[in-house]
mmCIF file of C-alpha atoms in Angstrom:
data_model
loop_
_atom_site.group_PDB
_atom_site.id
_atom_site.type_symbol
_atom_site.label_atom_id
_atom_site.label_comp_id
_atom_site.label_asym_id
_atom_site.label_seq_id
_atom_site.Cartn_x
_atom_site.Cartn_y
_atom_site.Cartn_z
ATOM 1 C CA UNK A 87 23.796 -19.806 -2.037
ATOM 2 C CA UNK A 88 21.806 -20.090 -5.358
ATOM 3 C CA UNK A 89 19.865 -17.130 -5.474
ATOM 4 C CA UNK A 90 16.173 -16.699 -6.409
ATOM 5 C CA UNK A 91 15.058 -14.312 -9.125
ATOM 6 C CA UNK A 92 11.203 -12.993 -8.986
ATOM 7 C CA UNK A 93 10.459 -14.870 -12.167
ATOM 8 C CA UNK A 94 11.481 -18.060 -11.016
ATOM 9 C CA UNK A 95 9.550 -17.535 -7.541
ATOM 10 C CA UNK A 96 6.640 -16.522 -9.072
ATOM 11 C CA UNK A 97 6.960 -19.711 -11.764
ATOM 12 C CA UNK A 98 6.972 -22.077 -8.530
ATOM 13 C CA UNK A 99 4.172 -20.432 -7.111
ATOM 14 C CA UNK A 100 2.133 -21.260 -10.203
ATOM 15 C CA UNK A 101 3.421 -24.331 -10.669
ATOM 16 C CA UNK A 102 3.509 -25.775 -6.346
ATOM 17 C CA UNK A 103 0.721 -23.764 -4.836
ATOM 18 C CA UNK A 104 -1.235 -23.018 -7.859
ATOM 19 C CA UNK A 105 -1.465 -19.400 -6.415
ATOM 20 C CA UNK A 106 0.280 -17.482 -9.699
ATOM 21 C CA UNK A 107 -1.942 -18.074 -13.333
ATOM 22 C CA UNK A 108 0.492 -17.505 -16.297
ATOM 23 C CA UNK A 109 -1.743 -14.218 -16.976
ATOM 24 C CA UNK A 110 -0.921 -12.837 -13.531
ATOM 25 C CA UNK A 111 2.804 -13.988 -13.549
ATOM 26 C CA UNK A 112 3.371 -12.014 -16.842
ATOM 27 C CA UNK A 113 1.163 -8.800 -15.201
ATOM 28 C CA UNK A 114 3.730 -9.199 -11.253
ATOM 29 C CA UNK A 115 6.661 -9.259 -13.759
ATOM 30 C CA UNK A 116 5.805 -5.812 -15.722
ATOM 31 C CA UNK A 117 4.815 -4.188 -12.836
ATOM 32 C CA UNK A 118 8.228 -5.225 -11.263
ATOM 33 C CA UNK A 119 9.857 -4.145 -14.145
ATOM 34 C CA UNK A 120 8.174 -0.521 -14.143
ATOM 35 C CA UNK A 121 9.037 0.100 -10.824
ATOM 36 C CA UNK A 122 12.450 -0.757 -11.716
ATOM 37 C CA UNK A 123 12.423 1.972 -14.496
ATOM 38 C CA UNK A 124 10.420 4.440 -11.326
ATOM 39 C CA UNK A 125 13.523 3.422 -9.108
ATOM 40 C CA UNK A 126 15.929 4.765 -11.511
ATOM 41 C CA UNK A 127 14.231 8.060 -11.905
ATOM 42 C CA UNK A 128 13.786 8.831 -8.589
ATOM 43 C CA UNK A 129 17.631 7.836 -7.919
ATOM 44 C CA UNK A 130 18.451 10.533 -10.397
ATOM 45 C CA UNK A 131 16.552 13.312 -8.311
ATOM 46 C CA UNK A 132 17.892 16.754 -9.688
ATOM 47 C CA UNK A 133 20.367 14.712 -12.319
ATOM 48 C CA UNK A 134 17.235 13.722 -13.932
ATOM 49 C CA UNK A 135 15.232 16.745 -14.079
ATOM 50 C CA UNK A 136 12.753 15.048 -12.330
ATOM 51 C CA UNK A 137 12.582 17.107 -8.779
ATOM 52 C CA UNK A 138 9.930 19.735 -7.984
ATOM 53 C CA UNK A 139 6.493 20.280 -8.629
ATOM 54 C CA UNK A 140 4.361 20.161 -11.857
ATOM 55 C CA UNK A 141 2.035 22.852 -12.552
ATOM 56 C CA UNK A 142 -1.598 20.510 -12.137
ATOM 57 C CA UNK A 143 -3.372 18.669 -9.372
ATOM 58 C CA UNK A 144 -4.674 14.845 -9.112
ATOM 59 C CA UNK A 145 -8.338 13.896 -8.931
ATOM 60 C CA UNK A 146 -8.091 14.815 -5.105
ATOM 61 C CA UNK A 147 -7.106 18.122 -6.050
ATOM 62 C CA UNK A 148 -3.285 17.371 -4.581
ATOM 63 C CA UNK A 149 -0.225 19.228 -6.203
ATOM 64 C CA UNK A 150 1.224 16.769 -8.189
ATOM 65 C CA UNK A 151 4.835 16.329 -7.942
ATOM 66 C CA UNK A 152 6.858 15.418 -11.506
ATOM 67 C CA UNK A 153 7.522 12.043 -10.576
ATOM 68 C CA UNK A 154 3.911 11.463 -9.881
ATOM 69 C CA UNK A 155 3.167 12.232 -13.070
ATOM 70 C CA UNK A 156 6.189 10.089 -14.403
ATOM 71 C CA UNK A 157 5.576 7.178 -12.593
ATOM 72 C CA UNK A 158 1.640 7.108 -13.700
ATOM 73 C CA UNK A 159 2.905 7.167 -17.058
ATOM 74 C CA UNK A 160 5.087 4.300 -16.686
ATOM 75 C CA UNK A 161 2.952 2.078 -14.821
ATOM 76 C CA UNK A 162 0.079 2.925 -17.831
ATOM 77 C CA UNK A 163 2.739 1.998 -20.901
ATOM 78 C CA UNK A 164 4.155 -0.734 -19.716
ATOM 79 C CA UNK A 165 0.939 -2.596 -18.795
ATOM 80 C CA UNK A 166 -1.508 -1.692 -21.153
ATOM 81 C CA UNK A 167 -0.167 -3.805 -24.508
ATOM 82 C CA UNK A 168 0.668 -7.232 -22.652
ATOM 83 C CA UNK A 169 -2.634 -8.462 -22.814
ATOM 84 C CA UNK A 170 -3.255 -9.443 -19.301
ATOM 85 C CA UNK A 171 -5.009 -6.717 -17.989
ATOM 86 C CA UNK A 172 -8.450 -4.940 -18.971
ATOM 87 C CA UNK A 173 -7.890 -1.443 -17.468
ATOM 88 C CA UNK A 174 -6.398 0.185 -14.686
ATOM 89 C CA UNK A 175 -6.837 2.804 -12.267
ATOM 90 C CA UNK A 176 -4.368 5.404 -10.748
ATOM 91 C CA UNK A 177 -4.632 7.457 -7.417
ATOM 92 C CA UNK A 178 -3.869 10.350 -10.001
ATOM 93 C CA UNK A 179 -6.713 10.001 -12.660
ATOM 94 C CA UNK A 180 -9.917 10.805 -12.055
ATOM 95 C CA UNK A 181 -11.384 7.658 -14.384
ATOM 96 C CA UNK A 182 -10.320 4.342 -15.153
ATOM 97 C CA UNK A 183 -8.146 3.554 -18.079
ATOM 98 C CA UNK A 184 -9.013 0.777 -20.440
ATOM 99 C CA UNK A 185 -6.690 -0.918 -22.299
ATOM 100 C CA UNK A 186 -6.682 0.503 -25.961
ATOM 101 C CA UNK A 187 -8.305 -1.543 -28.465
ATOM 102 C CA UNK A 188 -5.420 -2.143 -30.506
ATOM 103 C CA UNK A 189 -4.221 -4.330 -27.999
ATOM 104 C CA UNK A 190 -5.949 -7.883 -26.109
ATOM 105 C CA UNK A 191 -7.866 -7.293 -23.324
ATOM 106 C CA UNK A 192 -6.802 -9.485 -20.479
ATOM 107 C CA UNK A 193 -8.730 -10.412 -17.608
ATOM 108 C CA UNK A 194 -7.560 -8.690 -14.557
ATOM 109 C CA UNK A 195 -7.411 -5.491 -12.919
ATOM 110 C CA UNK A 196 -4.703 -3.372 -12.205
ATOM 111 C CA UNK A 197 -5.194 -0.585 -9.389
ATOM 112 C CA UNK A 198 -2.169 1.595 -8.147
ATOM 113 C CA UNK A 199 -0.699 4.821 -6.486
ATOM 114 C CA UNK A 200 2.332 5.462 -8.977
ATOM 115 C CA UNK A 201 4.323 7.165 -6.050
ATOM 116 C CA UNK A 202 3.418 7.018 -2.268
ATOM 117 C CA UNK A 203 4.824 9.795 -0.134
ATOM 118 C CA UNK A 204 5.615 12.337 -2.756
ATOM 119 C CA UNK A 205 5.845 15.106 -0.226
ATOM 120 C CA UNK A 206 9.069 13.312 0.781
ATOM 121 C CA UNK A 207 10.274 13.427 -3.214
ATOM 122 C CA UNK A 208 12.169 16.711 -2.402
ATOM 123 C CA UNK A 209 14.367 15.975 0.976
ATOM 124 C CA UNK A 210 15.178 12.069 -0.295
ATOM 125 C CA UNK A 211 13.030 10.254 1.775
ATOM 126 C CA UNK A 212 11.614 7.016 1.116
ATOM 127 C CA UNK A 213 9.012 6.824 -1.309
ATOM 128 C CA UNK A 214 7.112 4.326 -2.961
ATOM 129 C CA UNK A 215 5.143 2.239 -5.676
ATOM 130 C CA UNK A 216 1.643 0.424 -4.299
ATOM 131 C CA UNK A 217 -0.449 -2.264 -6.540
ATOM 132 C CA UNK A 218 -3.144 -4.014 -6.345
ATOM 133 C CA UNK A 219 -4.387 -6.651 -8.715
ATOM 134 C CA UNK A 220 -8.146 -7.969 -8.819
ATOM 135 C CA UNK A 221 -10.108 -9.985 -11.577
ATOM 136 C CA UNK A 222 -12.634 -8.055 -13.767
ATOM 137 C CA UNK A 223 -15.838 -9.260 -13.442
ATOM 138 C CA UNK A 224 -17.318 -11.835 -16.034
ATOM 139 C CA UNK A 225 -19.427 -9.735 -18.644
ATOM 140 C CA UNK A 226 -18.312 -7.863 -22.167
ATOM 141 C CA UNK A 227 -16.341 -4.769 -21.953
ATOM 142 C CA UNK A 228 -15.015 -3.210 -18.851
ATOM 143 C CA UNK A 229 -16.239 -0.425 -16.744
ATOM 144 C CA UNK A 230 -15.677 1.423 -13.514
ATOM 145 C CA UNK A 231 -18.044 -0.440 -11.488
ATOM 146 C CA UNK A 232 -15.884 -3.545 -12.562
ATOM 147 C CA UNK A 233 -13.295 -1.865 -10.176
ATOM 148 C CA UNK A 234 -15.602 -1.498 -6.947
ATOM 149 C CA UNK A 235 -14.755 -4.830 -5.391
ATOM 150 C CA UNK A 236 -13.998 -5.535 -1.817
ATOM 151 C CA UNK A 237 -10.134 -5.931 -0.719
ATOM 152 C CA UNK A 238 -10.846 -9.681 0.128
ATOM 153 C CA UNK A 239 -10.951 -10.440 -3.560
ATOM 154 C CA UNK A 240 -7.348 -9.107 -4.251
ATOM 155 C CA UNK A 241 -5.417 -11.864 -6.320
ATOM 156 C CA UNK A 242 -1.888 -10.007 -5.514
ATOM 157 C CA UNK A 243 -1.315 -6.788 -3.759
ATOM 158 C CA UNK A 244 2.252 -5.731 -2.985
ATOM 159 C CA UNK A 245 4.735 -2.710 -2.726
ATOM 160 C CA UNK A 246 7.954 -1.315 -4.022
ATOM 161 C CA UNK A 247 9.922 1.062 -1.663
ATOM 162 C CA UNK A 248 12.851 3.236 -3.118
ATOM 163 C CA UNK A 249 14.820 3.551 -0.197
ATOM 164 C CA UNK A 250 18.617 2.740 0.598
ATOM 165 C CA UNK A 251 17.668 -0.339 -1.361
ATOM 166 C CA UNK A 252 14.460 -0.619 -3.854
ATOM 167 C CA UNK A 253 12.978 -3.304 -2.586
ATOM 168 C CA UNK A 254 9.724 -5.021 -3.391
ATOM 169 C CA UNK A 255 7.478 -6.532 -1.109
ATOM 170 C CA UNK A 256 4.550 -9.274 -2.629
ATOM 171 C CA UNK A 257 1.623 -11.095 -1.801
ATOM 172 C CA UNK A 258 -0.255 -13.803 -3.883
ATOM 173 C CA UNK A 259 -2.294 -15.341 -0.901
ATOM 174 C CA UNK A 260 0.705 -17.203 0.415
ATOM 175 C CA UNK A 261 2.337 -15.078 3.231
ATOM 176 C CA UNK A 262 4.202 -11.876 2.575
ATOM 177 C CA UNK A 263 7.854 -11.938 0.339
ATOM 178 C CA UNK A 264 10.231 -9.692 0.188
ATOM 179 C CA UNK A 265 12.432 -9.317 -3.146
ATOM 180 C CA UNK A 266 15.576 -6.822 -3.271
ATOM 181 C CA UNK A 267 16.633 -5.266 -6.579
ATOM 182 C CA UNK A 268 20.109 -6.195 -7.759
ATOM 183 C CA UNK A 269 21.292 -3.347 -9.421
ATOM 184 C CA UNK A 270 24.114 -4.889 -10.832
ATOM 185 C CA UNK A 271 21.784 -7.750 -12.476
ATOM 186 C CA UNK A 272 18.861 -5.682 -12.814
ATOM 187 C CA UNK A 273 16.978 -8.188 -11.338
ATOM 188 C CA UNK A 274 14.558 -8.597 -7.793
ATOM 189 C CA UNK A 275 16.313 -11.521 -5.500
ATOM 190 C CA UNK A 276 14.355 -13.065 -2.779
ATOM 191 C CA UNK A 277 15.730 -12.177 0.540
ATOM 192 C CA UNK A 278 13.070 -13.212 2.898
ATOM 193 C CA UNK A 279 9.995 -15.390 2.437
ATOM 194 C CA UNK A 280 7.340 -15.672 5.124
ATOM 195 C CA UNK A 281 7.623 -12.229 6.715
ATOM 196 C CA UNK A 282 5.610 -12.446 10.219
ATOM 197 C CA UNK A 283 4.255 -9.191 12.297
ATOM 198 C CA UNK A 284 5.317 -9.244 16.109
ATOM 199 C CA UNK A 285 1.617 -9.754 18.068
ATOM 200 C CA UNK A 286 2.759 -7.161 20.568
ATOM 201 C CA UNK A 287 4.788 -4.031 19.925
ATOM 202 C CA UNK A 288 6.287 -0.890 21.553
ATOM 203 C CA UNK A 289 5.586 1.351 18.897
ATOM 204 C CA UNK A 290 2.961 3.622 16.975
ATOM 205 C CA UNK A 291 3.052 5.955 13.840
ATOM 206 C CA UNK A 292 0.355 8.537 13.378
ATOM 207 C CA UNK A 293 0.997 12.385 12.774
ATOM 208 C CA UNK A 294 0.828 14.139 15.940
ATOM 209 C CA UNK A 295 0.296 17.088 14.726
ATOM 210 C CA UNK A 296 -3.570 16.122 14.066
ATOM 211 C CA UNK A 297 -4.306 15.082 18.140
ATOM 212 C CA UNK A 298 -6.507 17.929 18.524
ATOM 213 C CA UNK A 299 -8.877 16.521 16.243
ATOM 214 C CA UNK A 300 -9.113 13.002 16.041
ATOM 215 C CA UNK A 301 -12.265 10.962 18.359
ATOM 216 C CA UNK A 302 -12.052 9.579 21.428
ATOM 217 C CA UNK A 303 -10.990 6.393 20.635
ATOM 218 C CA UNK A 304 -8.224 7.186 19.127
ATOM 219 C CA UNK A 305 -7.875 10.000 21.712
ATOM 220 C CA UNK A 306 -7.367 7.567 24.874
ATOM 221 C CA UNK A 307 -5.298 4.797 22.822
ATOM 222 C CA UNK A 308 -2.942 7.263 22.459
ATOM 223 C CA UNK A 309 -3.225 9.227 25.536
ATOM 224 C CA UNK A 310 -2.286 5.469 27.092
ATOM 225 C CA UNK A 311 0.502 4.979 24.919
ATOM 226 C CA UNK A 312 2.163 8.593 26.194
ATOM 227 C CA UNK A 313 1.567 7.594 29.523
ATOM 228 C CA UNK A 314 3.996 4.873 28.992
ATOM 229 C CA UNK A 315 5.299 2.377 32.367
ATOM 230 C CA UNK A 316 3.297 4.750 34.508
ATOM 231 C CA UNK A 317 0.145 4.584 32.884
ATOM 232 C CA UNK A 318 -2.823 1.741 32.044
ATOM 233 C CA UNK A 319 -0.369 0.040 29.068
ATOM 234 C CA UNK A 320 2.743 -0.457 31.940
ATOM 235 C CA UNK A 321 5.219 0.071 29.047
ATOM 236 C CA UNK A 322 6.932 2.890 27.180
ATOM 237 C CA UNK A 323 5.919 3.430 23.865
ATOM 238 C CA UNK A 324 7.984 5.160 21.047
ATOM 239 C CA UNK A 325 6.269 6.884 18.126
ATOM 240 C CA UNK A 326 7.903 6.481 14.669
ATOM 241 C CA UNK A 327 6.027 8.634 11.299
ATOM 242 C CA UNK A 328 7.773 9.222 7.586
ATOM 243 C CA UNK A 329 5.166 10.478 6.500
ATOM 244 C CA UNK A 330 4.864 7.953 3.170
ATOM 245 C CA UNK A 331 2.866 5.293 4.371
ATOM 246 C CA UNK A 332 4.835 2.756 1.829
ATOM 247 C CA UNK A 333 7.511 3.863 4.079
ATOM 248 C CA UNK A 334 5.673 3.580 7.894
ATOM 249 C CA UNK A 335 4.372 0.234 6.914
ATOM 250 C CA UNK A 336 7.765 -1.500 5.626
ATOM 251 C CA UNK A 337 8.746 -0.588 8.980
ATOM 252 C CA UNK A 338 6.287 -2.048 10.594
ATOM 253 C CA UNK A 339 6.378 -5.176 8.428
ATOM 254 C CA UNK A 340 9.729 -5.264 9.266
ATOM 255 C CA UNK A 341 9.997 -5.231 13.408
ATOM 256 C CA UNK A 342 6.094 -4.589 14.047
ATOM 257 C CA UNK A 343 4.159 -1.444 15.456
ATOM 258 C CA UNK A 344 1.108 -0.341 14.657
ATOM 259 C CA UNK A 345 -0.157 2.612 11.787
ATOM 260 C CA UNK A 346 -2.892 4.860 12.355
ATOM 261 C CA UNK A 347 -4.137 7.697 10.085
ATOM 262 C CA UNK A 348 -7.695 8.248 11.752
ATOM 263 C CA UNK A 349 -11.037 9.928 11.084
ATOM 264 C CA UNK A 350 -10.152 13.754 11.303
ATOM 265 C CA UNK A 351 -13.256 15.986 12.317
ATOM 266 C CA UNK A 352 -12.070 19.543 10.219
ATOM 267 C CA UNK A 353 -13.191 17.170 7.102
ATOM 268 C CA UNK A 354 -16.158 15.388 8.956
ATOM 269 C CA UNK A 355 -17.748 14.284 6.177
ATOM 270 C CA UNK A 356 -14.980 11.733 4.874
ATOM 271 C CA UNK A 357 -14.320 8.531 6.530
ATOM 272 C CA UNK A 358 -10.467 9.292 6.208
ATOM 273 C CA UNK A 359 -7.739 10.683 4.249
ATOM 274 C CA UNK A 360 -6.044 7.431 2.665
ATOM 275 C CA UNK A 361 -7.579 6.063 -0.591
ATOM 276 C CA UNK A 362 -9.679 2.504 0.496
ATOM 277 C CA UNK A 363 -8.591 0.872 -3.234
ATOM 278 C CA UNK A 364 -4.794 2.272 -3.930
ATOM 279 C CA UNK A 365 -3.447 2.397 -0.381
ATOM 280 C CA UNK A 366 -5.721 0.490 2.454
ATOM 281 C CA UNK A 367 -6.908 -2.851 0.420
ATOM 282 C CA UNK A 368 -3.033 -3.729 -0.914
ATOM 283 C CA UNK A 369 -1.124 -2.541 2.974
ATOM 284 C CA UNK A 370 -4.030 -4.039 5.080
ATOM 285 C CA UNK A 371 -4.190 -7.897 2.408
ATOM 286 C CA UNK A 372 0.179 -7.339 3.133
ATOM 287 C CA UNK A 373 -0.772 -7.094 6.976
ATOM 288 C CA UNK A 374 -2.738 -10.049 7.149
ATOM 289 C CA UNK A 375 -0.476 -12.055 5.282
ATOM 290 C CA UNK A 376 1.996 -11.238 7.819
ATOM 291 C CA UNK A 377 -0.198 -11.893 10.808
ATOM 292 C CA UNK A 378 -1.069 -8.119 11.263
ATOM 293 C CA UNK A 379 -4.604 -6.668 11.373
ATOM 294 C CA UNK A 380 -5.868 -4.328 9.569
ATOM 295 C CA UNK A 381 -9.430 -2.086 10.207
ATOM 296 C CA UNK A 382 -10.783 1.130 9.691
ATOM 297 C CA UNK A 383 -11.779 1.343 13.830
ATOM 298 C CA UNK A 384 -14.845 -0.649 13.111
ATOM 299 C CA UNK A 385 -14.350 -3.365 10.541
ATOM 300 C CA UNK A 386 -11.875 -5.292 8.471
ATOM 301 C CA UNK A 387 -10.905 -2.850 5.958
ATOM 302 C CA UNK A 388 -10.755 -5.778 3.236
ATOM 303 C CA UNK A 389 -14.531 -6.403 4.122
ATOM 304 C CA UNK A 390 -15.620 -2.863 2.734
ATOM 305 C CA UNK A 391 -17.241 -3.058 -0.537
ATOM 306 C CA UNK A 392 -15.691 0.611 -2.337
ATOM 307 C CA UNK A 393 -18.415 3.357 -3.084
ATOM 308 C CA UNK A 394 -16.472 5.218 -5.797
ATOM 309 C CA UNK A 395 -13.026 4.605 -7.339
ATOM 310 C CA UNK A 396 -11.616 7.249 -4.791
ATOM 311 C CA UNK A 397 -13.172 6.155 -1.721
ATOM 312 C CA UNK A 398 -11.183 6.894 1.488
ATOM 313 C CA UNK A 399 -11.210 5.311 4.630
ATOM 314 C CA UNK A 400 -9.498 5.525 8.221
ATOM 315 C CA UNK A 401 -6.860 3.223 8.862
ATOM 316 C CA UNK A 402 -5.076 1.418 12.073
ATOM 317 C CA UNK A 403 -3.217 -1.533 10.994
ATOM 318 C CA UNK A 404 -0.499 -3.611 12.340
ATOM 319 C CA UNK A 405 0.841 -5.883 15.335
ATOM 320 C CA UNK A 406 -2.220 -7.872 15.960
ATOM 321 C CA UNK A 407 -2.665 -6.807 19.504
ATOM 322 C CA UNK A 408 -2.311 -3.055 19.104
ATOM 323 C CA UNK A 409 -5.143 -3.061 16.263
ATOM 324 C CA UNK A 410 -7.487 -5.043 17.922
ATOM 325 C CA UNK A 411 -7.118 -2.762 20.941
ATOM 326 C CA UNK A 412 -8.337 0.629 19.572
ATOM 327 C CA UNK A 413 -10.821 -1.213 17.207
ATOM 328 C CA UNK A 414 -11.849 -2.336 20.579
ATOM 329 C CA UNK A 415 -12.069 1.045 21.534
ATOM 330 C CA UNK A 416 -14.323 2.688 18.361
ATOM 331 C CA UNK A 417 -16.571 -0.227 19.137
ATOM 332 C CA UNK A 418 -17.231 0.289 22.846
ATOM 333 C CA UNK A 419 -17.592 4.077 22.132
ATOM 334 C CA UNK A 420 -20.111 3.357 18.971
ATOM 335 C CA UNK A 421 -22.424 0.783 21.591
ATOM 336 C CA UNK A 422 -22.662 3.237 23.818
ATOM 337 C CA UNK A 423 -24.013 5.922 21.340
#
């Protein structure tokens, strides 16, 4: 069977579906290619002097690992001389970075956490790359306000996991695609087109650990789920959590379930731990694609317009059924208030 290589997928898109500008094609393919150069670092763990922690913190005032810091810097010099993009912005800076003069400014916007799950860097779990792509506003010069768009207005959003395989999972508006690196070829083949979200499902990921202070919603949806045959749900429910949400949510792309990483009342004052533009927007537009939902226990995520660059929000996304169930849940409790 012929196989088919990201460029010439992405090509057809453009050229079928009108889903891929030549501008975004070149930007999917450099980003590819930079995780491809990420992939091999990582693979190298303690070969590659890569392993451990560096001696700083990100914007959120998390110990950077050195591949964070690696994979920022990759991501940032392979995307700012192409001339497709105008800046980008990085889980790990604090501010946006424009694209130096000396090159052309393009006209999108490139937003991404270098390397999901970091924690896991150390004991060779699966970590990741997650992008997001919007279009910078019409107007001269480019600033960080450019950046504060809802999710709905993602052109392409997508993932690469380094796992067992790297593999890189894409959306342009067109259903979900999954491309796995030939490392022989150097090249991302399609291997599955179409990828679809079971409605129902038998299993959640959240960290248990953090019961004791989430709401009540979340409280009795999981309270149910423990219950299992016996209780209100009248099935058994297994609980499945990496840790690297790049990780929890392949899974679920791949066989369904459902991800949660809720309000948490020691910081009260936050809406939630995961950043709204690197991480929620790109998983919960993947989700969608794939017939999931996606909310923050009271809205569509991709309906909330960002407040800062680093905005967080709660999360629940997955099988369709699941989501809508403890949304139901926050909204019932917040009519009632």
């Amino acid at each position: 069977m012929k196989k088919t290589y990201l460029t010439r997928y992405l090509v057809e898109q453009e050229r079928n579906h009108g889903h891929v500008p030549p501008g975004l094609r070149l930007l999917l393919e450099v980003v590819a290619r930079a995780c491809k150069r990420i992939s091999l670092a990582v693979n190298k763990g303690a070969l590659g002097d890569v392993m451990g922690s560096a001696d700083s913190a990100n914007v959120q005032g998390e110990i950077q690992k050195r591949l964070d810091i690696i994979a920022n810097e990759v991501l940032i010099e392979a995307n700012e001389w192409g001339g497709h993009l105008a800046a980008m912005a990085s889980e790990e800076m604090e501010g946006i970075h424009v694209v130096p003069n000396r090159y052309p400014q393009g006209e999108y916007l490139l937003l991404f956490d270098p390397l999901d799950g970091s924690s896991n860097i150390d004991v060779n779990v699966s970590i990741g790359t997650i992008f997001s792509v919007l279009v910078k506003p019409e107007g001269a010069g480019v600033s960080e306000q450019d950046f504060l768009q809802a999710g709905a207005k993602q052109v392409a959003a997508g993932y690469c996991v380094f796992g067992p395989q790297t593999t890189l999972v894409l959306t342009v508006g067109d259903g979900v695609s999954v491309f796995t690196l030939d490392r022989e070829q150097g090249s991302f083949v399609l291997t599955q087109e179409h990828l679809r979200i079971p409605e129902d499902t038998k299993e959640f990921a959240v960290n248990m650990s953090n019961q004791r202070h989430w709401a009540e919603p979340v409280q009795r949806y999981i309270n149910e789920c423990l219950q299992g045959r016996d209780g209100p749900r009248g099935k058994d429910f297994n609980m499945r959590w990496v840790g690297s949400m790049v990780a929890d949510v392949h899974r679920i792309l791949t066989r369904g379930g459902i991800f949660m990483y809720p309000w948490d009342k020691r910081e009260p004052e936050k809406p939630g731990k995961l950043r709204l533009m690197y991480e929620a927007n790109p998983m919960s537009w993947l989700i969608e694609q794939a017939g999931g939902a996606a909310t923050d226990g009271q809205q569509r995520i991709m309906d909330i317009t960002p407040s800062a660059l680093h905005a967080r929000v709660s999360v629940f996304m997955g099988s369709r059924n699941e989501v809508e169930r403890v949304t139901g849940y926050h909204l019932s409790e917040a009519g009632q208030a």
